[in-house]
mmCIF file of C-alpha atoms in Angstrom:
data_model
loop_
_atom_site.group_PDB
_atom_site.id
_atom_site.type_symbol
_atom_site.label_atom_id
_atom_site.label_comp_id
_atom_site.label_asym_id
_atom_site.label_seq_id
_atom_site.Cartn_x
_atom_site.Cartn_y
_atom_site.Cartn_z
ATOM 1 C CA MET O 23 20.151 -34.289 39.142
ATOM 2 C CA THR O 24 18.474 -34.317 35.496
ATOM 3 C CA TYR O 25 15.241 -32.946 33.772
ATOM 4 C CA SER O 26 13.379 -33.858 30.977
ATOM 5 C CA SER O 27 12.897 -31.346 27.925
ATOM 6 C CA ILE O 28 9.399 -31.106 29.052
ATOM 7 C CA THR O 29 10.371 -30.087 32.389
ATOM 8 C CA LYS O 30 12.970 -27.287 31.312
ATOM 9 C CA ILE O 31 10.296 -25.833 29.219
ATOM 10 C CA LEU O 32 7.703 -25.803 32.045
ATOM 11 C CA LEU O 33 10.532 -24.594 34.432
ATOM 12 C CA SER O 34 12.333 -21.777 32.435
ATOM 13 C CA LYS O 35 14.129 -20.470 35.293
ATOM 14 C CA GLN O 36 14.881 -23.851 37.259
ATOM 15 C CA ASN O 37 18.612 -23.436 36.337
ATOM 16 C CA LYS O 38 18.457 -20.079 38.424
ATOM 17 C CA HIS O 39 16.450 -21.747 41.643
ATOM 18 C CA ARG O 40 17.873 -22.620 44.411
ATOM 19 C CA SER O 41 16.979 -26.336 44.381
ATOM 20 C CA ALA O 42 19.136 -26.538 41.297
ATOM 21 C CA LEU O 43 21.858 -26.541 43.575
ATOM 22 C CA ILE O 44 20.874 -29.583 45.541
ATOM 23 C CA GLY O 45 22.354 -31.763 42.390
ATOM 24 C CA ARG O 46 25.450 -30.241 42.194
ATOM 25 C CA THR O 47 26.618 -29.504 45.662
ATOM 26 C CA LYS O 48 26.274 -29.859 49.176
ATOM 27 C CA ASN O 49 26.138 -26.511 50.450
ATOM 28 C CA GLU O 50 22.304 -25.718 51.131
ATOM 29 C CA ASN O 51 23.157 -21.696 50.475
ATOM 30 C CA MET O 52 20.653 -20.599 52.898
ATOM 31 C CA ILE O 53 20.180 -16.574 53.212
ATOM 32 C CA SER O 54 22.073 -15.280 55.825
ATOM 33 C CA SER O 55 20.416 -13.545 58.704
ATOM 34 C CA PHE O 56 20.919 -10.934 61.224
ATOM 35 C CA CYS O 57 19.443 -10.936 64.820
ATOM 36 C CA HIS O 58 20.916 -9.482 68.326
ATOM 37 C CA SER O 59 20.074 -11.492 71.858
ATOM 38 C CA MET O 60 18.974 -8.583 74.063
ATOM 39 C CA PRO O 61 19.358 -8.396 77.981
ATOM 40 C CA LYS O 62 16.730 -8.838 80.071
ATOM 41 C CA PRO O 63 14.971 -5.232 80.962
ATOM 42 C CA ASN O 64 15.784 -3.533 84.345
ATOM 43 C CA PRO O 65 12.619 -4.103 86.386
ATOM 44 C CA VAL O 66 12.525 -0.178 86.791
ATOM 45 C CA ILE O 67 11.876 0.371 83.172
ATOM 46 C CA VAL O 68 9.517 -2.641 82.428
ATOM 47 C CA PRO O 69 6.314 -0.791 83.214
ATOM 48 C CA ILE O 70 7.706 2.066 80.945
ATOM 49 C CA LEU O 71 8.327 -0.511 78.233
ATOM 50 C CA GLU O 72 4.836 -1.770 78.514
ATOM 51 C CA GLN O 73 3.170 1.631 78.339
ATOM 52 C CA LEU O 74 4.903 2.521 75.471
ATOM 53 C CA GLY O 75 3.746 -0.590 73.596
ATOM 54 C CA PHE O 76 7.093 -2.605 73.093
ATOM 55 C CA ALA O 77 6.338 -5.603 75.962
ATOM 56 C CA GLY O 78 5.565 -7.810 73.086
ATOM 57 C CA VAL O 79 8.856 -7.051 71.397
ATOM 58 C CA VAL O 80 10.986 -7.446 74.189
ATOM 59 C CA LYS O 81 9.776 -11.023 74.557
ATOM 60 C CA LEU O 82 11.583 -11.843 71.457
ATOM 61 C CA ARG O 83 14.778 -10.828 72.731
ATOM 62 C CA HIS O 84 16.370 -14.086 72.648
ATOM 63 C CA LEU O 85 14.475 -14.881 69.089
ATOM 64 C CA LYS O 86 16.282 -17.690 67.374
ATOM 65 C CA VAL O 87 15.819 -17.552 63.717
ATOM 66 C CA ASP O 88 14.920 -20.542 61.499
ATOM 67 C CA GLN O 89 17.396 -19.805 58.616
ATOM 68 C CA ALA O 90 15.991 -22.876 56.361
ATOM 69 C CA LEU O 91 12.354 -21.507 57.071
ATOM 70 C CA VAL O 92 13.484 -17.684 55.911
ATOM 71 C CA THR O 93 15.046 -19.030 52.973
ATOM 72 C CA THR O 94 12.210 -20.849 51.814
ATOM 73 C CA LEU O 95 9.453 -18.100 52.589
ATOM 74 C CA VAL O 96 12.004 -15.547 50.587
ATOM 75 C CA GLU O 97 11.501 -17.941 47.823
ATOM 76 C CA ARG O 98 8.054 -17.899 48.102
ATOM 77 C CA TRP O 99 7.745 -14.167 48.324
ATOM 78 C CA ARG O 100 6.397 -12.267 45.402
ATOM 79 C CA PRO O 101 7.769 -8.660 45.510
ATOM 80 C CA LYS O 102 5.052 -7.549 42.750
ATOM 81 C CA THR O 103 2.079 -8.570 44.920
ATOM 82 C CA HIS O 104 3.575 -8.125 48.214
ATOM 83 C CA THR O 105 2.433 -11.920 48.783
ATOM 84 C CA PHE O 106 3.785 -15.368 49.727
ATOM 85 C CA HIS O 107 2.653 -18.069 46.855
ATOM 86 C CA PHE O 108 2.077 -21.250 48.551
ATOM 87 C CA SER O 109 0.590 -24.480 47.181
ATOM 88 C CA THR O 110 -2.513 -23.698 48.995
ATOM 89 C CA GLY O 111 -2.833 -20.074 47.798
ATOM 90 C CA GLU O 112 -1.552 -16.968 48.526
ATOM 91 C CA CYS O 113 -0.647 -15.295 52.018
ATOM 92 C CA THR O 114 0.706 -11.938 53.310
ATOM 93 C CA ILE O 115 1.526 -9.856 56.425
ATOM 94 C CA THR O 116 -1.033 -7.298 57.583
ATOM 95 C CA LEU O 117 -1.203 -4.749 60.401
ATOM 96 C CA GLU O 118 -3.371 -6.809 62.289
ATOM 97 C CA ASP O 119 -0.954 -10.001 62.304
ATOM 98 C CA VAL O 120 1.727 -7.116 63.494
ATOM 99 C CA ALA O 121 -0.853 -5.922 66.491
ATOM 100 C CA LEU O 122 -1.414 -9.663 67.677
ATOM 101 C CA GLN O 123 1.769 -11.175 67.211
ATOM 102 C CA LEU O 124 4.205 -7.863 68.390
ATOM 103 C CA GLU O 125 1.312 -6.011 70.271
ATOM 104 C CA LEU O 126 2.495 -3.041 68.726
ATOM 105 C CA LYS O 127 0.475 0.452 68.003
ATOM 106 C CA VAL O 128 -0.909 0.475 64.192
ATOM 107 C CA ASP O 129 -2.333 3.665 64.347
ATOM 108 C CA GLY O 130 -1.249 7.162 65.486
ATOM 109 C CA LEU O 131 1.383 9.007 64.121
ATOM 110 C CA LEU O 132 3.722 8.435 61.260
ATOM 111 C CA ILE O 133 7.497 7.286 62.078
ATOM 112 C CA ILE O 134 8.852 10.214 60.357
ATOM 113 C CA GLY O 135 11.074 13.089 60.958
ATOM 114 C CA PRO O 136 14.443 15.078 60.035
ATOM 115 C CA THR O 137 17.442 13.136 59.778
ATOM 116 C CA MET O 138 20.018 16.196 59.630
ATOM 117 C CA PHE O 139 21.344 16.588 62.945
ATOM 118 C CA ASP O 140 24.849 16.932 64.720
ATOM 119 C CA TRP O 141 24.753 13.260 65.831
ATOM 120 C CA LYS O 142 27.527 14.161 68.581
ATOM 121 C CA ASP O 143 25.515 16.941 70.384
ATOM 122 C CA VAL O 144 22.351 14.674 69.956
ATOM 123 C CA CYS O 145 23.847 12.003 71.916
ATOM 124 C CA ASP O 146 25.222 14.422 74.579
ATOM 125 C CA THR O 147 21.925 16.235 74.976
ATOM 126 C CA TYR O 148 19.692 12.938 75.367
ATOM 127 C CA ILE O 149 21.926 10.187 76.892
ATOM 128 C CA GLY O 150 24.575 12.208 78.453
ATOM 129 C CA ILE O 151 27.520 10.166 76.796
ATOM 130 C CA VAL O 152 29.208 10.886 73.925
ATOM 131 C CA PRO O 153 30.558 8.030 71.535
ATOM 132 C CA VAL O 154 33.982 8.407 69.944
ATOM 133 C CA LYS O 155 33.437 9.658 66.506
ATOM 134 C CA GLY O 156 34.686 7.569 63.857
ATOM 135 C CA GLU O 157 34.827 4.607 66.210
ATOM 136 C CA THR O 158 31.327 3.978 67.678
ATOM 137 C CA LEU O 159 29.704 7.115 66.110
ATOM 138 C CA ILE O 160 29.835 6.459 62.319
ATOM 139 C CA GLY O 161 27.901 9.174 60.575
ATOM 140 C CA SER O 162 24.395 8.733 61.921
ATOM 141 C CA MET O 163 25.014 5.385 62.893
ATOM 142 C CA MET O 164 26.100 4.016 66.609
ATOM 143 C CA LYS O 165 27.706 0.837 67.121
ATOM 144 C CA LEU O 166 25.066 -1.793 69.205
ATOM 145 C CA LYS O 167 28.178 -2.918 71.015
ATOM 146 C CA TRP O 168 29.065 0.337 72.326
ATOM 147 C CA LEU O 169 25.209 0.865 73.226
ATOM 148 C CA ARG O 170 25.098 -2.206 75.236
ATOM 149 C CA ASP O 171 28.284 -1.690 77.163
ATOM 150 C CA ASN O 172 27.548 1.930 78.131
ATOM 151 C CA MET O 173 23.976 2.224 78.461
ATOM 152 C CA LEU O 174 21.974 -1.075 79.039
ATOM 153 C CA SER O 175 22.956 -1.120 82.770
ATOM 154 C CA LEU O 176 21.300 1.151 85.115
ATOM 155 C CA LEU O 177 22.358 2.226 88.849
ATOM 156 C CA ASP O 178 20.720 1.127 91.973
ATOM 157 C CA GLU O 179 18.977 4.358 92.630
ATOM 158 C CA PRO O 180 18.760 6.148 89.186
ATOM 159 C CA SER O 181 17.388 9.881 88.531
ATOM 160 C CA GLU O 182 14.488 10.252 86.636
ATOM 161 C CA GLU O 183 17.054 11.613 83.907
ATOM 162 C CA GLN O 184 19.101 8.071 84.032
ATOM 163 C CA VAL O 185 16.096 6.012 83.649
ATOM 164 C CA HIS O 186 14.929 8.020 80.458
ATOM 165 C CA ALA O 187 18.222 7.871 78.907
ATOM 166 C CA HIS O 188 18.234 4.152 79.576
ATOM 167 C CA VAL O 189 14.908 3.528 77.966
ATOM 168 C CA MET O 190 15.839 5.420 75.042
ATOM 169 C CA ALA O 191 18.877 3.412 74.816
ATOM 170 C CA TYR O 192 17.154 -0.011 75.441
ATOM 171 C CA ILE O 193 14.317 0.911 72.876
ATOM 172 C CA LEU O 194 17.288 1.918 70.249
ATOM 173 C CA ALA O 195 18.904 -1.553 70.524
ATOM 174 C CA LEU O 196 15.613 -3.373 70.507
ATOM 175 C CA ILE O 197 14.676 -1.651 67.473
ATOM 176 C CA ARG O 198 17.917 -2.472 65.416
ATOM 177 C CA GLY O 199 18.654 -5.751 67.106
ATOM 178 C CA VAL O 200 15.242 -7.483 67.323
ATOM 179 C CA LEU O 201 12.445 -5.460 65.592
ATOM 180 C CA MET O 202 14.315 -3.696 62.620
ATOM 181 C CA PRO O 203 17.524 -5.874 61.717
ATOM 182 C CA ASP O 204 18.940 -5.505 58.400
ATOM 183 C CA LYS O 205 22.699 -6.101 56.538
ATOM 184 C CA ILE O 206 24.340 -3.453 58.233
ATOM 185 C CA GLY O 207 24.034 -5.671 61.624
ATOM 186 C CA ASN O 208 26.162 -4.237 64.134
ATOM 187 C CA LYS O 209 24.903 -0.368 64.172
ATOM 188 C CA VAL O 210 21.902 1.425 65.039
ATOM 189 C CA HIS O 211 20.491 4.450 63.250
ATOM 190 C CA LEU O 212 20.395 7.581 65.553
ATOM 191 C CA MET O 213 17.375 8.966 63.886
ATOM 192 C CA TYR O 214 14.959 6.603 65.830
ATOM 193 C CA LEU O 215 16.432 8.889 69.052
ATOM 194 C CA ALA O 216 14.536 11.731 68.540
ATOM 195 C CA LEU O 217 11.352 9.872 68.251
ATOM 196 C CA LEU O 218 12.241 8.645 72.150
ATOM 197 C CA THR O 219 12.875 11.893 73.873
ATOM 198 C CA ASN O 220 9.478 12.665 74.580
ATOM 199 C CA LEU O 221 8.020 9.554 75.983
ATOM 200 C CA LYS O 222 4.456 10.779 76.342
ATOM 201 C CA ARG O 223 4.669 11.398 72.140
ATOM 202 C CA THR O 224 6.698 8.158 71.559
ATOM 203 C CA ARG O 225 3.473 5.931 72.762
ATOM 204 C CA ARG O 226 1.467 7.744 70.157
ATOM 205 C CA TYR O 227 3.843 6.298 67.507
ATOM 206 C CA SER O 228 2.623 3.519 64.841
ATOM 207 C CA TRP O 229 5.580 1.390 65.438
ATOM 208 C CA GLY O 230 3.578 -1.553 63.748
ATOM 209 C CA SER O 231 3.244 0.460 60.719
ATOM 210 C CA ALA O 232 7.119 1.351 60.569
ATOM 211 C CA TYR O 233 8.181 -2.598 61.167
ATOM 212 C CA LEU O 234 5.526 -3.600 58.445
ATOM 213 C CA ALA O 235 7.193 -1.311 56.031
ATOM 214 C CA MET O 236 10.763 -2.402 56.764
ATOM 215 C CA LEU O 237 9.649 -6.097 56.239
#
């Protein structure tokens, strides 16, 4: 692919643009994406997830990411204005979009809080199982695989405490696997656990605002 001298003047950064690779290589060089599939929630916790406002997110537990579409959108994104620049005009994601698409609460308490804890003690207190430090518990992060293997199953006649621990674990996996994935990929930050210990308070948090801020 070649460009005229006029085109080079108009497209001053063309040599750095992803489209310049088309003429040089067959590699489409698409952006990598991270999204984990989630198991279907136990019927026991479905009403609780609905009350907490996570029912809309649960619907995305088998979300398939279109990498070509994501790559195109990233190229159209302008960080200075936080908008997508399309040929038809500018577009951005709003709190209204989050509320309508994910059914998340967009008003209420802010998602803030302390992050300095003894995370081993936190796990023991709130979920009743202590992951192995250095293997499944790395600093303030817990491996998603360990969380899936140990916390995402529920007994036939669970106690109230077991149901609560299961709800917290499921939402933790949902936050990192679907709602707020990042390049870390296989780990979830335990800072969210402190926001799930009191479920009556959990439903009052503005999870939609936190989600939009993470985009």
